[in-house]
N, CA, C and O atoms as a DFTB+ gen file, in Angstrom:
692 C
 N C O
     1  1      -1.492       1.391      14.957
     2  2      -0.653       1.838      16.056
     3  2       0.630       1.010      16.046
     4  3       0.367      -0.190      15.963
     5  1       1.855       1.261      16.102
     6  2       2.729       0.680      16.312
     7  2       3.770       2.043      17.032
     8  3       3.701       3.240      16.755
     9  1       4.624       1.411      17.938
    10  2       5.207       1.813      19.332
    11  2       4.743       2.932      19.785
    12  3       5.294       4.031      19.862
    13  1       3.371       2.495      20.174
    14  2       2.887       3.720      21.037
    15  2       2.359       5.007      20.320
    16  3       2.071       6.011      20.971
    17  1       2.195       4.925      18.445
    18  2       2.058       6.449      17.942
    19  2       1.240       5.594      17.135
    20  3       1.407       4.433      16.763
    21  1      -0.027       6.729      16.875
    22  2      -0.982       6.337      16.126
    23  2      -0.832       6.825      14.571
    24  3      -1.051       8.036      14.599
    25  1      -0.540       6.395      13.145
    26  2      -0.185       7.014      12.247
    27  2      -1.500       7.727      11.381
    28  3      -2.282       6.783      11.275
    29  1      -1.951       8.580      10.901
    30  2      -3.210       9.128      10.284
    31  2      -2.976       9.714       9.010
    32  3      -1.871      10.255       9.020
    33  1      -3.480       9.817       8.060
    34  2      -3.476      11.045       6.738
    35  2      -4.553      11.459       6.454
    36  3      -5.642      10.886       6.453
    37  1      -4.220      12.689       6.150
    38  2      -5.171      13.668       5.847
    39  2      -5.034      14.214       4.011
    40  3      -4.208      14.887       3.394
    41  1      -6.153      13.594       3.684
    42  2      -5.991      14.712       2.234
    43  2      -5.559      15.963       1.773
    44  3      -5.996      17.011       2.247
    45  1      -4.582      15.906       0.718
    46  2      -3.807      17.060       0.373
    47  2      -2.860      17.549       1.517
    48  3      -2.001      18.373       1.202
    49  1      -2.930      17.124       2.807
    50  2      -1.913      17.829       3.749
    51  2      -0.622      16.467       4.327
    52  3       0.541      16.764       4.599
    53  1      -1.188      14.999       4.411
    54  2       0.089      14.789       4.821
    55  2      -0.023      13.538       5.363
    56  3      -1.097      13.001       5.093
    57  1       1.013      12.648       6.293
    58  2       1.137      11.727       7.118
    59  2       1.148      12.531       8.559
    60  3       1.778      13.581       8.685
    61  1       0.439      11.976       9.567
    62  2       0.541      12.670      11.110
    63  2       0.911      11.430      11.824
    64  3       0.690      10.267      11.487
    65  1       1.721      12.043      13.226
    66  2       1.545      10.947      13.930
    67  2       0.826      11.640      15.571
    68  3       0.868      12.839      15.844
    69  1       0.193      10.544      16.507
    70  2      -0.583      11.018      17.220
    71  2      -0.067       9.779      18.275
    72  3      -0.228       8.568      18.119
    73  1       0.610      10.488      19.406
    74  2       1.764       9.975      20.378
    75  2       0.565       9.424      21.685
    76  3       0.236      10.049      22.693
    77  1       0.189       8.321      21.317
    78  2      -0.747       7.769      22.338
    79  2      -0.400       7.440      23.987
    80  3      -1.156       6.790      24.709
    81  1       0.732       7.950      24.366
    82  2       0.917       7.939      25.305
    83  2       0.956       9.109      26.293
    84  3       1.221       9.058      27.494
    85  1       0.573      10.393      25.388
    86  2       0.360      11.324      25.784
    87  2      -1.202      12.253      26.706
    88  3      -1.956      11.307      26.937
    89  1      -1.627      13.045      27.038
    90  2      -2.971      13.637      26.998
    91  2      -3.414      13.772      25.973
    92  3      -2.754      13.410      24.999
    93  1      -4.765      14.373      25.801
    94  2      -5.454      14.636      24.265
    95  2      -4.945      15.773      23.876
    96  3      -4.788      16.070      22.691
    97  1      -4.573      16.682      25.089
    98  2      -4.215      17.613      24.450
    99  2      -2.791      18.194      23.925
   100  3      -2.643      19.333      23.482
   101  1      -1.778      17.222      24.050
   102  2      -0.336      17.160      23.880
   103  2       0.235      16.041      22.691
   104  3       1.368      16.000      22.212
   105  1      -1.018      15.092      22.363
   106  2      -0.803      14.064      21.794
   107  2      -0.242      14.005      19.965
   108  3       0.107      13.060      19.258
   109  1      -0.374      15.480      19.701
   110  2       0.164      15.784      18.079
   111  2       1.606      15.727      18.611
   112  3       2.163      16.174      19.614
   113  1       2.053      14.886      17.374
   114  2       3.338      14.777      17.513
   115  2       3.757      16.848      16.398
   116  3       3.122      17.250      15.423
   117  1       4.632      17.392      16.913
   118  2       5.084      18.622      16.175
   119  2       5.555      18.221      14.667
   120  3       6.528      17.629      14.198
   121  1       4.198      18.934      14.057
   122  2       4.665      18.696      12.493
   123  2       4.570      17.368      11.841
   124  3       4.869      16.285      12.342
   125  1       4.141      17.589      10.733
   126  2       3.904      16.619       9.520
   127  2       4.943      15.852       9.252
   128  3       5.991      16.493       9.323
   129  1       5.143      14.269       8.852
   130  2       5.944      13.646       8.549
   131  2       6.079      14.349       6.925
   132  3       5.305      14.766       6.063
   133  1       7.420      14.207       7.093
   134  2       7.441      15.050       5.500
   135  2       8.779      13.905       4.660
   136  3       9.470      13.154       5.348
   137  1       8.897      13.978       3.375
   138  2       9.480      13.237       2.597
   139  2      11.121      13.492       2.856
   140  3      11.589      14.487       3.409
   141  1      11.824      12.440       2.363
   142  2      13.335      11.908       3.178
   143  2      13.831      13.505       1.820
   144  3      14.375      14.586       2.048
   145  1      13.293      12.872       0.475
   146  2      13.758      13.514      -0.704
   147  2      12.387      14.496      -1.255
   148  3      11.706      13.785      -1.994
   149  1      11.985      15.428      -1.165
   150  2      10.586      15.916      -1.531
   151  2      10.795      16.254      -2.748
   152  3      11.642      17.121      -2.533
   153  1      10.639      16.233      -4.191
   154  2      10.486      17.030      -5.459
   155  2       9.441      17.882      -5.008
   156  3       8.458      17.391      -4.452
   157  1       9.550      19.123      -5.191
   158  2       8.575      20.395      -4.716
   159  2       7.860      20.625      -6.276
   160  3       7.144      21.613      -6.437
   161  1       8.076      19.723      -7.336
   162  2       6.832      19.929      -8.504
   163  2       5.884      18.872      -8.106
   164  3       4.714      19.254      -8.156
   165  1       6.031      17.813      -7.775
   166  2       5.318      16.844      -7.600
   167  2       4.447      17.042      -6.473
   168  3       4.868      16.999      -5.317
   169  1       3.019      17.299      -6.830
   170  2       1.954      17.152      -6.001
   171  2       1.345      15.932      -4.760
   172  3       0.920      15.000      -5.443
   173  1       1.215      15.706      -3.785
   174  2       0.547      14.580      -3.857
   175  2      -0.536      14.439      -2.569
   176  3      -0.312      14.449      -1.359
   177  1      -1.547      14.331      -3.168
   178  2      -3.164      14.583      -2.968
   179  2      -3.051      13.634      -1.925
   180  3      -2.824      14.092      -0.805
   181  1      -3.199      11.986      -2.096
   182  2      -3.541      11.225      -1.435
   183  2      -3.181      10.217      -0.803
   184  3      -2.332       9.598      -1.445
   185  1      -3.473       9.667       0.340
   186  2      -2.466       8.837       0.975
   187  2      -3.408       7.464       1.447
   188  3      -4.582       7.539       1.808
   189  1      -2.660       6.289       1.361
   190  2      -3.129       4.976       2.136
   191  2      -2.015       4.799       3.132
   192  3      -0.947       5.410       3.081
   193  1      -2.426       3.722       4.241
   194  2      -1.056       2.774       4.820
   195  2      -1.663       1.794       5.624
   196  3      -2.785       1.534       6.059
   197  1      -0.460       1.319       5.669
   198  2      -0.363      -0.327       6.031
   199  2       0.617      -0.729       7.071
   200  3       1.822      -0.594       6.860
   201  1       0.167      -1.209       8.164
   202  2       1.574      -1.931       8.700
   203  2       1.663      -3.178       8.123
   204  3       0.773      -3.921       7.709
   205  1       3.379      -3.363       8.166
   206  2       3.640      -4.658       7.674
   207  2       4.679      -5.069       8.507
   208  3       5.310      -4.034       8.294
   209  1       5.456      -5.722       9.321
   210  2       5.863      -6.611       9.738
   211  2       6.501      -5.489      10.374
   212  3       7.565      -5.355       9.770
   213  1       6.413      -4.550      11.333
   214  2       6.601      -3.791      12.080
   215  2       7.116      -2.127      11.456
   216  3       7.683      -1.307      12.178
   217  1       6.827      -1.924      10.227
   218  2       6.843      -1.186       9.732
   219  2       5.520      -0.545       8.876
   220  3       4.676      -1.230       8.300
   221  1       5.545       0.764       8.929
   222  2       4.371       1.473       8.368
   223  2       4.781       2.073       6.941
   224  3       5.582       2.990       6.762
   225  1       3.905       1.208       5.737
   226  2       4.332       1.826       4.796
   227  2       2.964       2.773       4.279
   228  3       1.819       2.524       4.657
   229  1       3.329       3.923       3.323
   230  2       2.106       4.895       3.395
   231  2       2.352       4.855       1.537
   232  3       3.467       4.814       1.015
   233  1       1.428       4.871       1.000
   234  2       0.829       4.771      -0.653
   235  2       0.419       6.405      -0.282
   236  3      -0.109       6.970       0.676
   237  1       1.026       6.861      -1.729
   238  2       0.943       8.300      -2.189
   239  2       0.428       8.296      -3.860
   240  3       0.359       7.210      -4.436
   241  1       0.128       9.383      -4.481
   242  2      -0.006       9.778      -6.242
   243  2       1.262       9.436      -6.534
   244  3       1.450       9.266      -7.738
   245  1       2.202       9.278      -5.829
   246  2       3.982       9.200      -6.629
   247  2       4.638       8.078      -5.911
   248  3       5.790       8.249      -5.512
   249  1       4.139       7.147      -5.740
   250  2       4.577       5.626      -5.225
   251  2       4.496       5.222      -3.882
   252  3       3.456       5.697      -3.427
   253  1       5.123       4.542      -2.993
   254  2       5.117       3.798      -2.182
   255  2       6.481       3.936      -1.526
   256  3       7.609       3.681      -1.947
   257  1       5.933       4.531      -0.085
   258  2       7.159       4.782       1.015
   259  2       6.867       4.092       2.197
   260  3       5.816       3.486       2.405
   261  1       8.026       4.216       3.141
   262  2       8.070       3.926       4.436
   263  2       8.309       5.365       5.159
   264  3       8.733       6.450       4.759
   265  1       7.715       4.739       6.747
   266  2       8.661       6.096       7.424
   267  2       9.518       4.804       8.027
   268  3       9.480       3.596       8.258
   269  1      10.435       6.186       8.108
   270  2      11.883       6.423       8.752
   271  2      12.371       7.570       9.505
   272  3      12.604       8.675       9.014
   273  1      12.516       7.233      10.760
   274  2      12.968       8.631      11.647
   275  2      11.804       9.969      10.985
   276  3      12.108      10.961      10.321
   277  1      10.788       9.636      11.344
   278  2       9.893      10.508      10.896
   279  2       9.750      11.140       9.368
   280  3       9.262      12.209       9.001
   281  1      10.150      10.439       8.882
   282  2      10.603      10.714       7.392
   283  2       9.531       9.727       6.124
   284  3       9.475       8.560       6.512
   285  1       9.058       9.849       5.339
   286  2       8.687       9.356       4.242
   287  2       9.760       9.117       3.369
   288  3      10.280       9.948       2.624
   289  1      10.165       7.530       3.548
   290  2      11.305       7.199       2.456
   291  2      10.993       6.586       1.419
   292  3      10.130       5.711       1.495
   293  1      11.600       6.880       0.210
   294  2      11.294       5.766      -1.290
   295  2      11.308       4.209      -0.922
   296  3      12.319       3.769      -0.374
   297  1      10.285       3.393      -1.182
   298  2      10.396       2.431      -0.375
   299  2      11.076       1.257      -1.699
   300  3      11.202       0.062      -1.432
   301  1      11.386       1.717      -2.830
   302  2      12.266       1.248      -4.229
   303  2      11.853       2.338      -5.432
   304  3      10.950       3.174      -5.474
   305  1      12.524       2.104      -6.048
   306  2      12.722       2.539      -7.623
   307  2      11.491       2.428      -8.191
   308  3      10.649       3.267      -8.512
   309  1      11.553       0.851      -8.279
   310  2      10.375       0.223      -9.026
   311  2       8.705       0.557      -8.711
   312  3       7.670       0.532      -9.378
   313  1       9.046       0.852      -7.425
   314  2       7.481       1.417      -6.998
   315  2       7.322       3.044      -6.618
   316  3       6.206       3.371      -6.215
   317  1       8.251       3.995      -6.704
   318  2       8.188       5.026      -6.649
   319  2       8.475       6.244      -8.193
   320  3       9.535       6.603      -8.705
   321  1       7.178       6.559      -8.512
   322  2       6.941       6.989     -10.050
   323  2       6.413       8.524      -9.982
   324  3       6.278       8.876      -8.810
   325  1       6.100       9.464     -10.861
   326  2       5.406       9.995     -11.151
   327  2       4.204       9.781     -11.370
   328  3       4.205       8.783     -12.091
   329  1       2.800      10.207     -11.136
   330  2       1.395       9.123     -11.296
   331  2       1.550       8.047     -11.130
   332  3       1.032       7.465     -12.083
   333  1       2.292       6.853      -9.960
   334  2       2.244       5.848      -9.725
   335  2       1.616       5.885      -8.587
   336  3       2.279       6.060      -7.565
   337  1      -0.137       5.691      -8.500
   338  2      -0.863       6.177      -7.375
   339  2      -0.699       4.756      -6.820
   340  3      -1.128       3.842      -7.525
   341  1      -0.206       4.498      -5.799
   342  2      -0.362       3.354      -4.675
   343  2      -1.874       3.737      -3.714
   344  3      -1.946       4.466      -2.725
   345  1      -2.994       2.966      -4.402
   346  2      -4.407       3.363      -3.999
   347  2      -4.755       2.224      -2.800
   348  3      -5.576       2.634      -1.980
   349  1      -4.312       1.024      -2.605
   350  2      -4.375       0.164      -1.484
   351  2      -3.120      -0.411      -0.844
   352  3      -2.055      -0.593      -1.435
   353  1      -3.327      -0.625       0.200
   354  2      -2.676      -1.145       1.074
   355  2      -3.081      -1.865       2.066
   356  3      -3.614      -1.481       3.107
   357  1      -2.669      -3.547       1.534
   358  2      -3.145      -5.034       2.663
   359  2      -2.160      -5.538       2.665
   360  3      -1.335      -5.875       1.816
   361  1      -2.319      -5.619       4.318
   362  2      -1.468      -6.904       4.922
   363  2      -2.097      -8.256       5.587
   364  3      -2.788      -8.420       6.593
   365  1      -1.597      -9.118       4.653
   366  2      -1.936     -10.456       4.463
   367  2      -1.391     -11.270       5.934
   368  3      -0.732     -12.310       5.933
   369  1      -1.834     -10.530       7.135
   370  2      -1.043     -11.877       7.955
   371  2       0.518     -11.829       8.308
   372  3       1.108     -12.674       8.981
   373  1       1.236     -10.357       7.563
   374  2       2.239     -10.278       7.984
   375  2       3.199     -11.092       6.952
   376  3       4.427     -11.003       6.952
   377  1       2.508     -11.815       6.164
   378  2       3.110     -13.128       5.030
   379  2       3.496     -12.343       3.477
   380  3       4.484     -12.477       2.754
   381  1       2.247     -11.474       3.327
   382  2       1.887     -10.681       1.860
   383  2       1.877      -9.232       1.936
   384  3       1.682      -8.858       3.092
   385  1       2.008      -8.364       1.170
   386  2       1.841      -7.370       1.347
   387  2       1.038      -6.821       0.081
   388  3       1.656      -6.521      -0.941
   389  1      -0.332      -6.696       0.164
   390  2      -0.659      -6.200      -1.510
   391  2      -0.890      -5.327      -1.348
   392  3      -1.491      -4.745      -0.445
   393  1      -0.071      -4.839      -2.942
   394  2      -0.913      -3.515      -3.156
   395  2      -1.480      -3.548      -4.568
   396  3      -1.341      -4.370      -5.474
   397  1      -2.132      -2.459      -4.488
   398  2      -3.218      -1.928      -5.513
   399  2      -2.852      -0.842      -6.649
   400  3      -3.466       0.187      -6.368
   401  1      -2.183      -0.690      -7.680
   402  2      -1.462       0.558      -8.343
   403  2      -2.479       0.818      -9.469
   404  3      -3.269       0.016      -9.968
   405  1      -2.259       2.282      -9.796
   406  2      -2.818       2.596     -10.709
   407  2      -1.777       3.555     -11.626
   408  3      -1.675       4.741     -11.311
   409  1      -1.296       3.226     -12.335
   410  2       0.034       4.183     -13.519
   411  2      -0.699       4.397     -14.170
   412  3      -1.736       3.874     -14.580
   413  1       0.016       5.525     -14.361
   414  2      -0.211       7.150     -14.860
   415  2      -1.653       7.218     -14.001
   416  3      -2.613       6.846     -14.675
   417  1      -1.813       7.427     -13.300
   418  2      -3.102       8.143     -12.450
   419  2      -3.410       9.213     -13.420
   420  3      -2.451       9.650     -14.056
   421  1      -4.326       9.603     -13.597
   422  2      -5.476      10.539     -14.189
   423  2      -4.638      10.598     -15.787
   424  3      -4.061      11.624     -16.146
   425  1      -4.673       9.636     -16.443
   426  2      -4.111      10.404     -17.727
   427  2      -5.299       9.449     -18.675
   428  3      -6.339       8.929     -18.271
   429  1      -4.796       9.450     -19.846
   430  2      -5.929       8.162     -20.551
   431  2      -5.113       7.248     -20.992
   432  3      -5.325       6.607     -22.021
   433  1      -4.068       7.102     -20.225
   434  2      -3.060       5.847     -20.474
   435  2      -3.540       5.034     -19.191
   436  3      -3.236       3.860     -19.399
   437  1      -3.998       5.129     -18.278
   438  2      -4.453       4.929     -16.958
   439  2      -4.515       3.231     -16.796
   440  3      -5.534       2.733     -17.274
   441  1      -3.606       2.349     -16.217
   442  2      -3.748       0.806     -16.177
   443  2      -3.688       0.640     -14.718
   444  3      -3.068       1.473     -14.057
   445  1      -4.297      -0.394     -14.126
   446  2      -4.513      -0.693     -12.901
   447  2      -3.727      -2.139     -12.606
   448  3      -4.301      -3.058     -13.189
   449  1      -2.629      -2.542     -11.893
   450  2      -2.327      -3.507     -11.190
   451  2      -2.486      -4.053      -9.969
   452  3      -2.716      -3.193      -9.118
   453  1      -2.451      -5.188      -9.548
   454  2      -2.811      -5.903      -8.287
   455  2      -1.640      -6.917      -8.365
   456  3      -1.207      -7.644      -9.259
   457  1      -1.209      -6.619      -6.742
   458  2       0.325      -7.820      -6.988
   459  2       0.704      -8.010      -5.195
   460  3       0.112      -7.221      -4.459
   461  1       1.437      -8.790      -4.688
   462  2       1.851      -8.565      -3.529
   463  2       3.580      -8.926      -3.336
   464  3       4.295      -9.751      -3.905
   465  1       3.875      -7.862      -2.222
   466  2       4.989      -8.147      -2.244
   467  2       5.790      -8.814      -0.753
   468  3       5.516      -8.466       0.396
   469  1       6.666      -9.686      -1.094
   470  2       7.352     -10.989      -0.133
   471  2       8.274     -10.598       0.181
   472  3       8.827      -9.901      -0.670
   473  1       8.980     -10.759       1.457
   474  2      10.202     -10.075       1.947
   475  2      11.115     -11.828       2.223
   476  3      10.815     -12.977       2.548
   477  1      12.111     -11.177       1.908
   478  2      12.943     -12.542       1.995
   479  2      13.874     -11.586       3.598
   480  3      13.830     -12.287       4.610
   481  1      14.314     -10.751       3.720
   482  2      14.617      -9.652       4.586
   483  2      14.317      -8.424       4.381
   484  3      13.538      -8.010       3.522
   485  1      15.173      -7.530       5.487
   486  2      14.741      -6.157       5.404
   487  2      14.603      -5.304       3.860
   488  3      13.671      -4.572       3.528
   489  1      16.054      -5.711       2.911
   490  2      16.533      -5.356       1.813
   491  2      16.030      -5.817       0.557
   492  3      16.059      -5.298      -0.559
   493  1      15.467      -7.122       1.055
   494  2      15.369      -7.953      -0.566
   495  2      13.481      -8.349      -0.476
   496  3      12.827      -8.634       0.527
   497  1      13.072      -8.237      -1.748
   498  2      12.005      -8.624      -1.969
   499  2      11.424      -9.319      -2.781
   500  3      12.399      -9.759      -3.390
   501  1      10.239      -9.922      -3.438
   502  2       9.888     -10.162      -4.505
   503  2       8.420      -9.693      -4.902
   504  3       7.610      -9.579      -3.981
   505  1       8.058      -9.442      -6.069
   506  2       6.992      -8.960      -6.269
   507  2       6.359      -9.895      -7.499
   508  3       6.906     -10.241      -8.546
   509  1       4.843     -10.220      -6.946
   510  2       4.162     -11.107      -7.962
   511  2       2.898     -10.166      -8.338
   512  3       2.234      -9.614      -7.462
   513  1       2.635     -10.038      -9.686
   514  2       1.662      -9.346     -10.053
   515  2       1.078     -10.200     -11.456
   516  3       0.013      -9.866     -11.974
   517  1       1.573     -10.874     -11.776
   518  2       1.746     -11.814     -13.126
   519  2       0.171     -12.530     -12.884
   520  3      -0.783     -12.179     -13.578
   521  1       0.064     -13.464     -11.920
   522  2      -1.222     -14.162     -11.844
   523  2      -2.578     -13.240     -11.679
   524  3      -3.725     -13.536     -12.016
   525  1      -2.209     -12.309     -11.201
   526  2      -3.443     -11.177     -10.894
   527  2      -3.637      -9.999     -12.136
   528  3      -3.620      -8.774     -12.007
   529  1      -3.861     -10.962     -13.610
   530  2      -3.798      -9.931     -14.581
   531  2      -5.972      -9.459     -14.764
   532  3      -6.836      -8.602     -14.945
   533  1      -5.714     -10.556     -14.572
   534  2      -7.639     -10.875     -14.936
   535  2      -8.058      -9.554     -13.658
   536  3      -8.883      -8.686     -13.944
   537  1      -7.550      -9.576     -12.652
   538  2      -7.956      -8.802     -12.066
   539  2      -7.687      -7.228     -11.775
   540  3      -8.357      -6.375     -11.192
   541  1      -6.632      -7.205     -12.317
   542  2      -5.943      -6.131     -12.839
   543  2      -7.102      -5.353     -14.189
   544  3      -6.433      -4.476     -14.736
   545  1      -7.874      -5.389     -14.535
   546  2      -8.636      -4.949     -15.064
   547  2      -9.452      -3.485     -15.162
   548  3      -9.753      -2.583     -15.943
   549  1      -9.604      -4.020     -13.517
   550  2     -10.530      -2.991     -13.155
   551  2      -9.589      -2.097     -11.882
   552  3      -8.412      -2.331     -11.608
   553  1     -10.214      -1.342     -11.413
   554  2      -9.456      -1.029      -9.698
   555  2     -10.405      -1.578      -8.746
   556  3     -11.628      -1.537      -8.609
   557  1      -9.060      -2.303      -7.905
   558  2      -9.916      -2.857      -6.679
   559  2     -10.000      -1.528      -5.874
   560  3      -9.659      -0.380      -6.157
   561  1     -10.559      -2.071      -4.797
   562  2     -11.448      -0.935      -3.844
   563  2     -11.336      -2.013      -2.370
   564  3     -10.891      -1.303      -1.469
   565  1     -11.494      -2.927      -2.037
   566  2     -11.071      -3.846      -1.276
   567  2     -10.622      -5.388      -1.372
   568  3     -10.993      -6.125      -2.285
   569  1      -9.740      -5.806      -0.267
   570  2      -8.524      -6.782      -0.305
   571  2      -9.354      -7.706       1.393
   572  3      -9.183      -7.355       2.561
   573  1      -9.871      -8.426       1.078
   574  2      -9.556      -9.078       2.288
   575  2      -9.768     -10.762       2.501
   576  3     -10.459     -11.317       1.647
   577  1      -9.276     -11.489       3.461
   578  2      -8.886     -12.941       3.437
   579  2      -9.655     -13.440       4.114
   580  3      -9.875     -12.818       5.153
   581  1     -10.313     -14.544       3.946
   582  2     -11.416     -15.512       4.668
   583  2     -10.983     -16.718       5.485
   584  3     -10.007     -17.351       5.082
   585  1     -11.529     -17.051       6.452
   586  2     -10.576     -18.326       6.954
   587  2     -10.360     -19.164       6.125
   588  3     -10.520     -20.193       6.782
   589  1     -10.073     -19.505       5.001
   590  2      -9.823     -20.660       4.904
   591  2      -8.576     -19.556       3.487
   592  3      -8.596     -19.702       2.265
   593  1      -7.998     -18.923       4.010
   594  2      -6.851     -17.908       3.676
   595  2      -7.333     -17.465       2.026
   596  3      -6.799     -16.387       1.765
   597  1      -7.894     -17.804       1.242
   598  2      -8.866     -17.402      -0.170
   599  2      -8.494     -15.671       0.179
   600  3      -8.766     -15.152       1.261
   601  1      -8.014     -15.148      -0.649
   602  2      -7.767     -13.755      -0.935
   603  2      -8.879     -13.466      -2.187
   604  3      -8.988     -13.968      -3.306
   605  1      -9.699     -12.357      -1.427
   606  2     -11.341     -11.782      -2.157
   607  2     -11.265     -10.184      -2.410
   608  3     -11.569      -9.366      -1.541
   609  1     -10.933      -9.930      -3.384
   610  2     -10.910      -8.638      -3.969
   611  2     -12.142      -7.882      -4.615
   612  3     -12.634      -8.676      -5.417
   613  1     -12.615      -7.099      -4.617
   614  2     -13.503      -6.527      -4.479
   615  2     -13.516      -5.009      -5.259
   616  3     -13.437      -3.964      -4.614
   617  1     -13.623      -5.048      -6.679
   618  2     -13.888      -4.160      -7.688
   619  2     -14.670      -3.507      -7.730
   620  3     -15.393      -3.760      -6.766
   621  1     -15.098      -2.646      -8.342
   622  2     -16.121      -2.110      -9.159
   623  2     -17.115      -2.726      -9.736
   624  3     -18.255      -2.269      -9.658
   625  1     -16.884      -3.654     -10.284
   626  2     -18.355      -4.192     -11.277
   627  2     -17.934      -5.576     -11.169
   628  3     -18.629      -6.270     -11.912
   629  1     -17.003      -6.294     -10.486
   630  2     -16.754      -7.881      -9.915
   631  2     -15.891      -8.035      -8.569
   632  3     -15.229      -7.199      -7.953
   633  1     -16.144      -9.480      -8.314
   634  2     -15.789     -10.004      -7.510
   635  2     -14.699     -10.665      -7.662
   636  3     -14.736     -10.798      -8.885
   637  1     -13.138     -11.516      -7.123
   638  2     -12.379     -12.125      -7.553
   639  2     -12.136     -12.704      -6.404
   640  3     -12.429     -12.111      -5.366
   641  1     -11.519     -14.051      -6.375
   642  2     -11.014     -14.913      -5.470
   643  2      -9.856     -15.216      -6.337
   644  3      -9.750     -15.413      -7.548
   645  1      -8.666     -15.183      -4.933
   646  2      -7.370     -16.245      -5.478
   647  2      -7.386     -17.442      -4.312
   648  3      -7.898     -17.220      -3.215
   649  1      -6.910     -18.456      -4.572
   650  2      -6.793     -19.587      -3.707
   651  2      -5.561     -19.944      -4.069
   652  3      -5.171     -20.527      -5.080
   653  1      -4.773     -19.383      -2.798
   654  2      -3.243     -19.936      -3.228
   655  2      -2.857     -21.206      -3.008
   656  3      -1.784     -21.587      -3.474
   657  1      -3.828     -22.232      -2.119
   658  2      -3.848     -23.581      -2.599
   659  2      -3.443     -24.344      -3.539
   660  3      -2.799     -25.387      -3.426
   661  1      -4.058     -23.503      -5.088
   662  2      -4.086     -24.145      -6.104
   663  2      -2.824     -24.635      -6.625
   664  3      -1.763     -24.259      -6.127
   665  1      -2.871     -25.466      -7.614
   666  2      -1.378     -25.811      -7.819
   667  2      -1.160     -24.709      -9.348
   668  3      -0.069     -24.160      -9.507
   669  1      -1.628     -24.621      -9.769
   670  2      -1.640     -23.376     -10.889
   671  2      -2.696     -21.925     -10.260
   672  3      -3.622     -21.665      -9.491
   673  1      -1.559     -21.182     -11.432
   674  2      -2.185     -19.711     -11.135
   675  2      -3.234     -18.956     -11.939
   676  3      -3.040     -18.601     -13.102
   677  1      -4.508     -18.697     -11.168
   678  2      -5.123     -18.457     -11.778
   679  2      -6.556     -17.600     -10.923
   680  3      -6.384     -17.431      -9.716
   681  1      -7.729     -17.153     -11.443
   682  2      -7.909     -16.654     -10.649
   683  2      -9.789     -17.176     -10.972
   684  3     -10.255     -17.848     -11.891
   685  1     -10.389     -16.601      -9.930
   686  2     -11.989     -17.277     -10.599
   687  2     -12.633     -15.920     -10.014
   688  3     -12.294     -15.365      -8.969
   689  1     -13.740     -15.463     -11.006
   690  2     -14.460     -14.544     -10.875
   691  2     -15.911     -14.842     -10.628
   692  3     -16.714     -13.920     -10.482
């Protein structure tokens, strides 16, 4: 929830928003959030999201957006692809933002990354994916942080811890 609208997706149909300040029965906001720029060849099946530091970003089959004025915007270059399925979305505390990619989605070129990304401001970012190769292996399936801040990812056929403590990067399975 953020200002009062609840954000939802539905497979194959879309991003919704659901105006919590309304009755139950008035509470659809009119119409699907739909894309700033839509390519009408490009399919896209499935959706994640995340708030992050007062913004809702939503993971699609074709990269990683924000809304804007009800809009699904390219949220960069670098993360908005053809089969660039953005399959998770965690927010670390408001500090991290990871996500989970899988390029070329369904092809047999198919590679899976794990990385998070740092906002220096609204405009500028950085993205680390370099230390999270070991885990990059497989596809994660869940992201979540323990008190003692240890980031525990959660694969298919392993387990991974990062401890950003450490003074080197690295990861233990």
């Amino acid at each position: 929830e953020l200002d009062n609208k609840v954000y939802y997706t539905v497979k194959k149909e879309g991003v919704f928003i659901l105006d919590s300040t309304k009755s139950q029965e008035k509470n659809v906001l009119p119409g699907l959030i739909d894309f700033q720029e839509k390519n009408k060849s490009i399919e896209y099946l499935q959706f994640t999201m995340g708030q992050f530091k007062d913004k809702i970003y939503v993971g699609t089959d074709n990269g990683l957006y924000t809304i804007e004025n009800n809009k699904l915007v390219s949220f960069s270059d670098d993360f908005t692809a053809p089969r660039l399925k953005i399959h998770r979305i965690y927010n670390q505390k408001d500090s991290k933002l990871w996500i989970v990619q899988i390029k070329n989605n369904d092809t047999p070129e198919e590679t899976y990354e794990i990385g998070y990304i740092d906002f220096f401001n609204e405009q500028d970012f950085n993205y680390t994916s370099a230390p999270f190769k070991t885990v990059s292996k497989e596809v994660i399936q869940t992201i979540n942080v323990d008190t003692k801040d240890r980031v525990w990812f959660g694969g298919i056929t392993e387990i991974y811890v990062y401890n950003p403590e450490t003074t080197n990067d690295y990861l233990d399975n």
